[in-house]
CSV table of C-alpha atoms and ligand atoms in Angstrom, one decimal:
chain,number,residue,atom,x,y,z
A,15,MET,CA,56.9,95.4,39.0
A,16,VAL,CA,53.2,95.7,39.5
A,17,GLU,CA,51.0,94.4,36.7
A,18,THR,CA,47.2,94.1,37.1
A,19,THR,CA,45.3,92.0,34.6
A,20,LEU,CA,41.5,91.8,34.1
A,21,ASN,CA,40.4,88.5,32.6
A,22,GLU,CA,37.0,88.5,30.9
A,23,LEU,CA,35.4,90.5,33.7
A,24,ARG,CA,31.7,90.5,33.7
A,25,LYS,CA,29.2,92.3,35.9
A,26,GLU,CA,25.4,91.8,35.7
A,27,TYR,CA,22.8,93.8,37.7
A,28,GLY,CA,19.6,91.8,37.0
A,29,ASP,CA,19.1,92.1,33.3
A,30,VAL,CA,21.7,94.9,32.8
A,31,VAL,CA,25.2,93.7,31.7
A,32,ALA,CA,27.3,96.6,33.1
A,33,ALA,CA,30.6,95.1,32.1
A,34,ASP,CA,30.9,92.4,29.4
A,35,ASP,CA,34.0,90.3,29.1
A,36,VAL,CA,36.5,93.1,29.9
A,37,SER,CA,40.1,91.9,29.4
A,38,LEU,CA,42.9,94.4,29.9
A,39,THR,CA,46.4,94.6,31.4
A,40,LEU,CA,47.5,97.6,33.4
A,41,HIS,CA,51.3,97.5,33.0
A,42,ASP,CA,53.7,98.8,35.6
A,43,GLY,CA,54.0,102.6,35.5
A,44,GLU,CA,51.2,102.9,33.0
A,45,PHE,CA,48.4,105.4,32.9
A,46,ILE,CA,45.2,104.0,31.5
A,47,VAL,CA,42.0,106.0,31.0
A,48,LEU,CA,38.6,104.2,30.8
A,49,LEU,CA,36.6,106.4,28.5
A,50,GLY,CA,33.0,106.1,27.2
A,51,PRO,CA,29.5,107.7,27.5
A,52,SER,CA,27.6,107.7,30.7
A,53,GLY,CA,26.3,104.2,31.7
A,54,CYS,CA,28.8,102.3,29.5
A,55,GLY,CA,30.3,100.5,32.5
A,56,LYS,CA,33.4,102.5,33.4
A,57,SER,CA,32.7,102.9,37.1
A,58,THR,CA,31.6,99.3,37.5
A,59,THR,CA,34.8,98.1,35.9
A,60,LEU,CA,36.9,100.4,38.2
A,61,ARG,CA,35.0,99.4,41.2
A,62,MET,CA,35.6,95.7,40.4
A,63,ILE,CA,39.4,96.5,40.2
A,64,ALA,CA,39.2,98.3,43.5
A,65,GLY,CA,37.4,95.3,45.1
A,66,LEU,CA,34.2,97.4,45.9
A,67,GLU,CA,32.1,95.4,43.5
A,68,GLU,CA,32.2,91.6,43.0
A,69,PRO,CA,32.4,90.4,39.4
A,70,THR,CA,29.7,88.0,38.2
A,71,SER,CA,32.4,86.1,36.4
A,72,GLY,CA,36.1,86.6,35.4
A,73,THR,CA,39.2,87.2,37.4
A,74,ILE,CA,41.6,90.0,38.4
A,75,THR,CA,45.3,89.2,39.0
A,76,VAL,CA,48.1,91.3,40.4
A,77,ASP,CA,51.5,90.1,39.4
A,78,GLY,CA,50.0,86.7,38.7
A,79,GLU,CA,48.2,86.4,42.1
A,80,ASP,CA,44.4,86.1,41.9
A,81,VAL,CA,42.9,88.9,44.0
A,82,THR,CA,39.3,88.5,42.7
A,83,ASP,CA,38.0,87.4,46.1
A,84,MET,CA,40.3,89.8,48.1
A,85,GLY,CA,38.7,92.7,50.0
A,86,PRO,CA,39.6,96.3,49.0
A,87,ASN,CA,42.1,96.8,51.8
A,88,ARG,CA,44.2,93.8,51.1
A,89,ARG,CA,44.6,94.7,47.4
A,90,ASP,CA,46.5,97.8,48.4
A,91,PHE,CA,45.0,100.0,45.7
A,92,ALA,CA,44.1,103.6,46.4
A,93,MET,CA,41.0,105.2,45.1
A,94,VAL,CA,39.8,108.8,44.6
A,95,PHE,CA,36.2,109.7,43.8
A,96,GLN,CA,34.4,112.6,42.2
A,97,GLN,CA,33.0,113.5,45.6
A,98,VAL,CA,35.9,114.5,47.8
A,99,ALA,CA,35.7,112.7,51.2
A,100,LEU,CA,38.0,114.3,53.8
A,101,TYR,CA,37.7,114.3,57.6
A,102,PRO,CA,36.3,117.8,58.2
A,103,HIS,CA,37.6,118.1,61.8
A,104,MET,CA,41.2,117.0,60.9
A,105,SER,CA,44.0,119.2,59.4
A,106,VAL,CA,45.2,118.6,55.9
A,107,ARG,CA,48.3,117.0,57.5
A,108,ASP,CA,46.3,114.6,59.5
A,109,ASN,CA,44.0,113.8,56.5
A,110,ILE,CA,46.9,112.9,54.3
A,111,SER,CA,48.7,110.9,57.0
A,112,SER,CA,45.6,109.0,58.2
A,113,PRO,CA,46.2,105.9,56.0
A,114,LEU,CA,49.8,105.7,57.2
A,115,ARG,CA,48.8,106.1,60.9
A,116,ALA,CA,46.2,103.4,60.4
A,117,SER,CA,48.8,101.0,59.2
A,118,GLY,CA,51.2,101.7,62.0
A,119,VAL,CA,54.0,103.5,60.1
A,120,ASP,CA,56.5,105.3,62.4
A,121,ALA,CA,56.2,109.0,63.1
A,122,GLY,CA,59.4,110.0,61.3
A,123,THR,CA,58.5,108.2,58.1
A,124,ILE,CA,55.0,109.6,58.2
A,125,GLU,CA,56.3,113.2,58.4
A,126,GLU,CA,58.8,112.6,55.6
A,127,ARG,CA,56.2,111.1,53.3
A,128,VAL,CA,53.5,113.7,54.1
A,129,GLU,CA,56.0,116.6,53.4
A,130,HIS,CA,57.1,114.9,50.2
A,131,THR,CA,53.6,114.3,48.9
A,132,ALA,CA,52.4,117.8,49.9
A,133,GLY,CA,55.4,119.2,48.0
A,134,MET,CA,54.5,117.3,44.8
A,135,LEU,CA,51.0,118.5,45.0
A,136,ASN,CA,51.8,122.2,45.8
A,137,ILE,CA,49.9,122.1,49.1
A,138,SER,CA,52.8,122.4,51.6
A,139,GLU,CA,51.5,125.7,52.9
A,140,LEU,CA,48.0,124.3,53.5
A,141,LEU,CA,49.0,121.4,55.8
A,142,ASP,CA,47.7,123.0,59.0
A,143,ARG,CA,44.4,124.1,57.5
A,144,LYS,CA,41.1,122.3,57.8
A,145,PRO,CA,39.3,121.0,54.6
A,146,GLY,CA,36.6,123.6,55.1
A,147,GLU,CA,39.2,126.3,54.6
A,148,LEU,CA,40.2,125.0,51.2
A,149,SER,CA,38.9,125.5,47.6
A,150,GLY,CA,37.4,122.6,45.6
A,151,GLY,CA,40.7,122.1,43.7
A,152,GLN,CA,42.8,122.2,46.9
A,153,GLN,CA,40.5,119.6,48.5
A,154,GLN,CA,40.9,117.3,45.5
A,155,ARG,CA,44.7,117.7,45.8
A,156,VAL,CA,44.5,116.7,49.4
A,157,ALA,CA,42.4,113.6,48.5
A,158,ILE,CA,45.0,112.7,45.8
A,159,GLY,CA,47.7,113.2,48.4
A,160,ARG,CA,46.0,110.9,50.9
A,161,ALA,CA,45.6,108.2,48.2
A,162,LEU,CA,49.2,108.4,47.1
A,163,VAL,CA,51.0,108.8,50.4
A,164,ARG,CA,50.9,105.1,51.2
A,165,GLU,CA,52.5,104.2,47.8
A,166,PRO,CA,49.7,102.0,46.7
A,167,ARG,CA,50.1,99.2,44.1
A,168,ALA,CA,47.7,101.0,41.8
A,169,PHE,CA,45.9,104.3,41.8
A,170,LEU,CA,42.2,104.4,40.7
A,171,LEU,CA,40.3,107.6,40.0
A,172,ASP,CA,36.6,108.0,39.2
A,173,GLU,CA,35.9,111.3,37.4
A,174,PRO,CA,37.9,113.2,40.1
A,175,PHE,CA,37.9,116.6,38.3
A,176,SER,CA,34.4,116.7,36.8
A,177,LYS,CA,33.0,119.0,39.5
A,178,LEU,CA,35.8,121.6,39.0
A,179,ASP,CA,35.7,124.5,36.6
A,180,GLN,CA,37.4,124.1,33.3
A,181,LYS,CA,40.6,126.1,34.1
A,182,LEU,CA,41.2,124.3,37.3
A,183,ARG,CA,40.4,120.9,35.7
A,184,ILE,CA,43.1,121.5,33.0
A,185,GLN,CA,45.6,122.5,35.7
A,186,LEU,CA,44.9,119.5,37.8
A,187,GLN,CA,45.1,117.2,34.8
A,188,LYS,CA,48.6,118.5,34.1
A,189,GLU,CA,49.6,118.1,37.7
A,190,LEU,CA,48.2,114.6,38.0
A,191,LYS,CA,50.0,113.5,34.8
A,192,ARG,CA,53.3,114.9,36.1
A,193,LEU,CA,52.8,113.3,39.5
A,194,GLN,CA,52.0,109.9,38.0
A,195,GLU,CA,55.1,110.0,35.8
A,196,GLN,CA,57.2,110.9,38.9
A,197,THR,CA,55.8,108.2,41.1
A,198,GLY,CA,55.3,105.6,38.4
A,199,VAL,CA,52.2,104.3,40.3
A,200,PRO,CA,50.1,102.4,37.7
A,201,THR,CA,46.9,104.3,37.3
A,202,VAL,CA,43.3,103.8,36.0
A,203,PHE,CA,41.3,107.0,35.5
A,204,VAL,CA,37.6,107.0,34.6
A,205,THR,CA,36.1,109.8,32.5
A,206,HIS,CA,33.5,110.5,29.9
A,207,ASP,CA,35.5,113.4,28.5
A,208,GLN,CA,37.6,112.4,25.6
A,209,GLU,CA,39.8,115.5,25.7
A,210,GLU,CA,40.6,114.7,29.4
A,211,ALA,CA,41.4,111.2,28.3
A,212,MET,CA,43.7,112.4,25.5
A,213,VAL,CA,45.7,114.6,27.8
A,214,LEU,CA,46.2,112.0,30.6
A,215,ALA,CA,46.5,108.6,29.1
A,216,ASP,CA,49.3,106.4,27.9
A,217,ARG,CA,46.6,104.2,26.6
A,218,ILE,CA,42.8,104.9,26.4
A,219,ALA,CA,40.4,102.0,26.8
A,220,VAL,CA,37.2,103.1,25.0
A,221,MET,CA,34.0,101.4,26.3
A,222,ASP,CA,30.5,101.2,25.0
A,223,GLU,CA,27.6,99.2,26.4
A,224,GLY,CA,29.8,97.3,28.8
A,225,LYS,CA,32.3,96.3,26.1
A,226,LEU,CA,35.8,97.4,25.4
A,227,GLN,CA,35.8,98.8,21.9
A,228,GLN,CA,39.5,99.7,21.4
A,229,VAL,CA,42.5,100.0,23.7
A,230,ASP,CA,45.3,102.2,22.2
A,231,THR,CA,47.4,105.2,22.5
A,232,PRO,CA,45.6,108.5,22.1
A,233,GLU,CA,47.3,109.1,18.7
A,234,THR,CA,46.4,105.7,17.4
A,235,LEU,CA,42.8,106.0,18.5
A,236,TYR,CA,42.5,109.4,16.8
A,237,ARG,CA,44.1,108.2,13.5
A,238,PHE,CA,43.0,104.6,13.3
A,239,PRO,CA,39.7,104.1,15.0
A,240,THR,CA,38.6,100.4,14.8
A,241,ASN,CA,34.9,101.0,14.5
A,242,GLU,CA,32.4,103.8,13.9
A,243,PHE,CA,31.7,104.2,17.6
A,244,VAL,CA,35.3,105.0,18.3
A,245,ALA,CA,35.6,107.2,15.2
A,246,ASP,CA,32.6,109.2,16.3
A,247,PHE,CA,33.6,109.4,20.0
A,248,ILE,CA,37.2,110.5,19.7
A,249,GLY,CA,38.2,113.9,18.4
A,250,ASN,CA,36.7,117.3,18.7
A,251,PRO,CA,35.3,118.4,16.3
A,252,THR,CA,34.1,114.8,15.5
A,253,MET,CA,34.6,112.9,12.2
A,254,ASN,CA,32.2,113.4,9.3
A,255,PHE,CA,30.4,110.3,8.1
A,256,PHE,CA,29.2,109.5,4.6
A,257,SER,CA,27.6,106.6,2.8
A,258,ALA,CA,30.2,105.1,0.6
A,259,SER,CA,30.9,102.3,-1.9
A,260,ILE,CA,34.1,101.7,-3.6
A,261,GLU,CA,34.9,99.7,-6.8
A,262,GLY,CA,37.5,99.8,-9.5
A,263,GLY,CA,39.2,103.0,-8.6
A,264,GLU,CA,36.0,104.9,-8.0
A,265,ALA,CA,34.2,105.8,-4.9
A,266,VAL,CA,30.5,106.7,-4.7
A,267,ILE,CA,30.1,109.0,-1.7
A,268,ASP,CA,26.5,110.0,-0.8
A,269,GLY,CA,25.6,109.3,-4.5
A,270,VAL,CA,28.5,111.4,-6.1
A,271,THR,CA,31.3,109.6,-7.9
A,272,TYR,CA,34.9,110.4,-7.1
A,273,GLU,CA,38.2,109.1,-8.4
A,274,PHE,CA,39.6,106.9,-5.6
A,275,PRO,CA,43.3,106.5,-5.6
A,276,GLY,CA,43.8,104.1,-2.7
A,277,GLY,CA,41.6,101.3,-4.2
A,278,ASP,CA,43.9,98.3,-3.8
A,279,GLY,CA,42.5,95.2,-2.0
A,280,ASP,CA,38.9,94.2,-1.6
A,281,LEU,CA,36.8,97.1,-0.6
A,282,SER,CA,33.5,95.6,-1.7
A,283,GLU,CA,32.3,95.5,2.0
A,284,VAL,CA,32.7,99.3,2.4
A,285,ARG,CA,29.4,101.0,3.2
A,286,ARG,CA,30.5,104.1,5.1
A,287,MET,CA,33.4,106.5,5.1
A,288,ALA,CA,34.6,108.7,8.0
A,289,ALA,CA,36.8,111.7,7.4
A,290,ARG,CA,38.3,114.2,9.9
A,291,PRO,CA,37.5,117.9,9.3
A,292,GLU,CA,41.0,118.5,7.8
A,293,ASP,CA,40.4,115.8,5.2
A,294,VAL,CA,37.2,117.3,3.8
A,295,ILE,CA,38.1,120.2,1.5
A,296,PRO,CA,35.6,122.7,0.5
A,297,VAL,CA,36.1,124.3,-2.9
A,298,ALA,CA,34.1,126.8,-5.0
A,299,PRO,CA,31.4,124.9,-6.9
A,300,ASP,CA,32.6,126.1,-10.3
A,301,ASN,CA,35.9,124.4,-9.6
A,302,GLY,CA,34.4,121.1,-10.5
A,303,GLY,CA,32.0,118.5,-9.1
A,304,GLY,CA,31.6,117.1,-5.7
A,305,LEU,CA,29.0,116.9,-2.9
A,306,HIS,CA,27.2,120.1,-2.5
A,307,ALA,CA,27.0,122.0,0.8
A,308,THR,CA,26.2,125.4,2.2
A,309,VAL,CA,28.3,127.2,4.7
A,310,GLU,CA,26.1,127.7,7.8
A,311,LEU,CA,28.7,129.0,10.3
A,312,VAL,CA,32.3,130.1,10.5
A,313,GLU,CA,33.7,128.9,13.8
A,314,MET,CA,36.9,130.2,15.2
A,315,ARG,CA,38.7,127.9,17.7
A,316,GLY,CA,41.9,129.4,18.7
A,317,SER,CA,44.3,129.3,15.8
A,318,THR,CA,42.0,127.1,13.7
A,319,THR,CA,38.9,128.1,11.8
A,320,TYR,CA,36.2,125.6,10.9
A,321,LEU,CA,33.3,125.8,8.6
A,322,ILE,CA,30.0,124.2,9.7
A,323,VAL,CA,28.4,123.2,6.4
A,324,ASP,CA,25.0,121.7,5.6
A,325,HIS,CA,25.0,118.8,3.2
A,326,ASP,CA,21.5,117.4,2.5
A,327,GLY,CA,20.3,118.4,6.0
A,328,GLU,CA,23.4,117.0,7.7
A,329,GLU,CA,25.9,119.1,9.5
A,330,LEU,CA,29.5,118.6,8.6
A,331,THR,CA,32.6,120.3,10.1
A,332,VAL,CA,35.5,121.1,7.7
A,333,LEU,CA,38.6,123.2,7.9
A,334,GLN,CA,38.4,126.8,6.5
A,335,PRO,CA,41.0,126.6,3.6
A,336,GLU,CA,44.0,128.9,3.9
A,337,ASP,CA,43.9,130.0,0.3
A,338,GLU,CA,40.2,130.4,-0.4
A,339,ARG,CA,38.1,131.8,2.5
A,340,PHE,CA,34.4,131.0,2.6
A,341,GLU,CA,31.6,132.9,4.4
A,342,GLU,CA,28.2,132.1,5.8
A,343,GLY,CA,25.8,131.4,3.0
A,344,ASP,CA,28.5,130.4,0.4
A,345,GLU,CA,27.8,127.3,-1.7
A,346,VAL,CA,30.7,124.9,-1.8
A,347,ALA,CA,31.6,121.5,-3.3
A,348,LEU,CA,33.4,119.0,-1.1
A,349,ARG,CA,36.6,117.1,-2.0
A,350,PHE,CA,38.3,114.5,0.1
A,351,GLU,CA,41.8,113.5,1.1
A,352,PHE,CA,41.1,109.9,0.3
A,353,ASP,CA,44.5,108.8,1.6
A,354,ASP,CA,43.5,109.6,5.1
A,355,VAL,CA,40.0,108.3,5.7
A,356,SER,CA,38.5,105.3,7.5
A,357,LEU,CA,36.3,102.9,5.7
A,358,PHE,CA,33.6,100.8,7.6
A,359,ASP,CA,31.3,98.0,6.7
A,360,GLY,CA,27.5,97.8,7.2
A,361,ASP,CA,28.0,96.8,10.9
A,362,GLY,CA,30.2,99.8,11.6
A,363,GLU,CA,33.4,97.7,11.8
A,364,LEU,CA,36.6,98.8,10.1
A,365,VAL,CA,37.3,97.5,6.6
A,366,ARG,CA,40.5,99.6,6.2
A,367,HIS,CA,42.2,102.9,6.9
A,368,THR,CA,43.6,104.3,3.7
A,369,ASP,CA,46.7,105.6,5.5
A,370,VAL,CA,47.9,102.0,5.8
A,371,GLU,CA,51.6,102.8,5.5
A,372,ASP,CA,51.6,104.6,8.9
A,373,GLU,CA,49.3,102.2,10.6
A,374,PRO,CA,50.9,100.5,13.6
A,375,VAL,CA,51.3,96.8,13.2
A,376,SER,CA,49.7,95.8,16.5
A,377,ALA,CA,47.2,98.6,17.1
A,378,ASN,CA,45.5,96.6,19.8
A,379,ALA,CA,48.4,95.6,22.0
A,380,GLU,CA,47.3,94.2,25.4
B,413,LIG,P1,29.5,104.6,33.8
B,413,LIG,O1,30.5,104.6,34.9
B,413,LIG,O2,30.2,104.3,32.5
B,413,LIG,O3,28.6,105.8,33.8
B,413,LIG,P2,28.3,102.5,35.4
B,413,LIG,O4,29.4,101.5,35.5
B,413,LIG,O5,28.1,103.4,36.5
B,413,LIG,O6,28.6,103.3,34.0
B,413,LIG,O7,27.0,101.7,35.0
B,413,LIG,C1,26.9,100.7,34.0
B,413,LIG,C2,25.4,100.2,33.9
B,413,LIG,O8,25.2,99.5,35.1
B,413,LIG,C3,24.4,101.3,33.8
B,413,LIG,O9,23.3,100.8,33.0
B,413,LIG,C4,23.9,101.4,35.3
B,413,LIG,O10,22.6,101.9,35.3
B,413,LIG,C5,24.1,100.0,35.8
B,413,LIG,N1,24.4,100.0,37.2
B,413,LIG,C6,25.5,100.4,37.8
B,413,LIG,N2,25.5,100.2,39.1
B,413,LIG,C7,24.3,99.5,39.4
B,413,LIG,C8,23.7,99.0,40.6
B,413,LIG,N3,24.3,99.1,41.8
B,413,LIG,N4,22.5,98.4,40.4
B,413,LIG,C9,21.9,98.3,39.3
B,413,LIG,N5,22.4,98.8,38.1
B,413,LIG,C10,23.6,99.4,38.2
């Protein structure tokens, strides 16, 4: 078992708090993605785990042993960066085997492990080439192979695919996911791309301004965001936000009163409502009241069609209904699936999800 725990990790650079009380446990075999906008402290956190950056305060333990003051080599973690760093004069085989040779593993074992690793990464035919004779994606596979060949206690990756084109990136994401499941090496992967995070992660740790915002499975993050930052960051298209107040079975959404069926409990703190595109339903205006909007754009995305509508100068994204098609320039009224929205207070913190029956009991498990 390998379990790595971050206890209230903090990193200051002068006045900048790059990581602020980050506490998180990477369980054995688990794939965690650190996700957040540029500058939120992901790389700093990863580099502290790797031992490349010393925390200002807090500790890191591996299976209960404090490794905070241990150098990167002794931690036995492997790291892959955005910028591939391979030895240009060495063959792929020698690049992959270099960490094993450095630690004195015998030749037979080296050969076996290199062949096995190359096989998993689909680069067996490239073993005798030099890095300069490989494409960007192949080079990144070699870097991953070199990291994994020594069977590290954890695997740390910092935006490894962000320089690759979209198609290759998606392919490597799938391969990495499969490889991680096969090897079971606990993995932390840094990205600012929420779609990449959704594909890869067992759990996603969303960061903003140095702080962890929510740590959950991709599905739970998508359905039950714990604050407005997460609600806004996760999902593509993003959620739609409205001013809201709720009282006595009625909701006032951007000044328009709706019947609100899920009104149990105290919702007096509610100031904002967030709804996914599929939970905002455009209808013809003569079909009854609702917020007014104008269709600005019909956007096809694969099998799904969205309408970009303008409501009071704000752009909202809603699903094109199956039964009643709208076109550019159409006036619509907006209805809501109130049993599937998130309600936030004036500070952007969650008051309640209306879909409470499905809500996991411990959304924020360690
Ligand atoms: P991310 O990986 O999420 O883009 P970083 O961890 O790289 O964010 O950076 C977090 C914050 O810390 C940023 O404000 C960045 O400018 C600052 N920072 C990172 N490294 C250093 C450094 N070596 N010296 C000073 N400030 C730094």
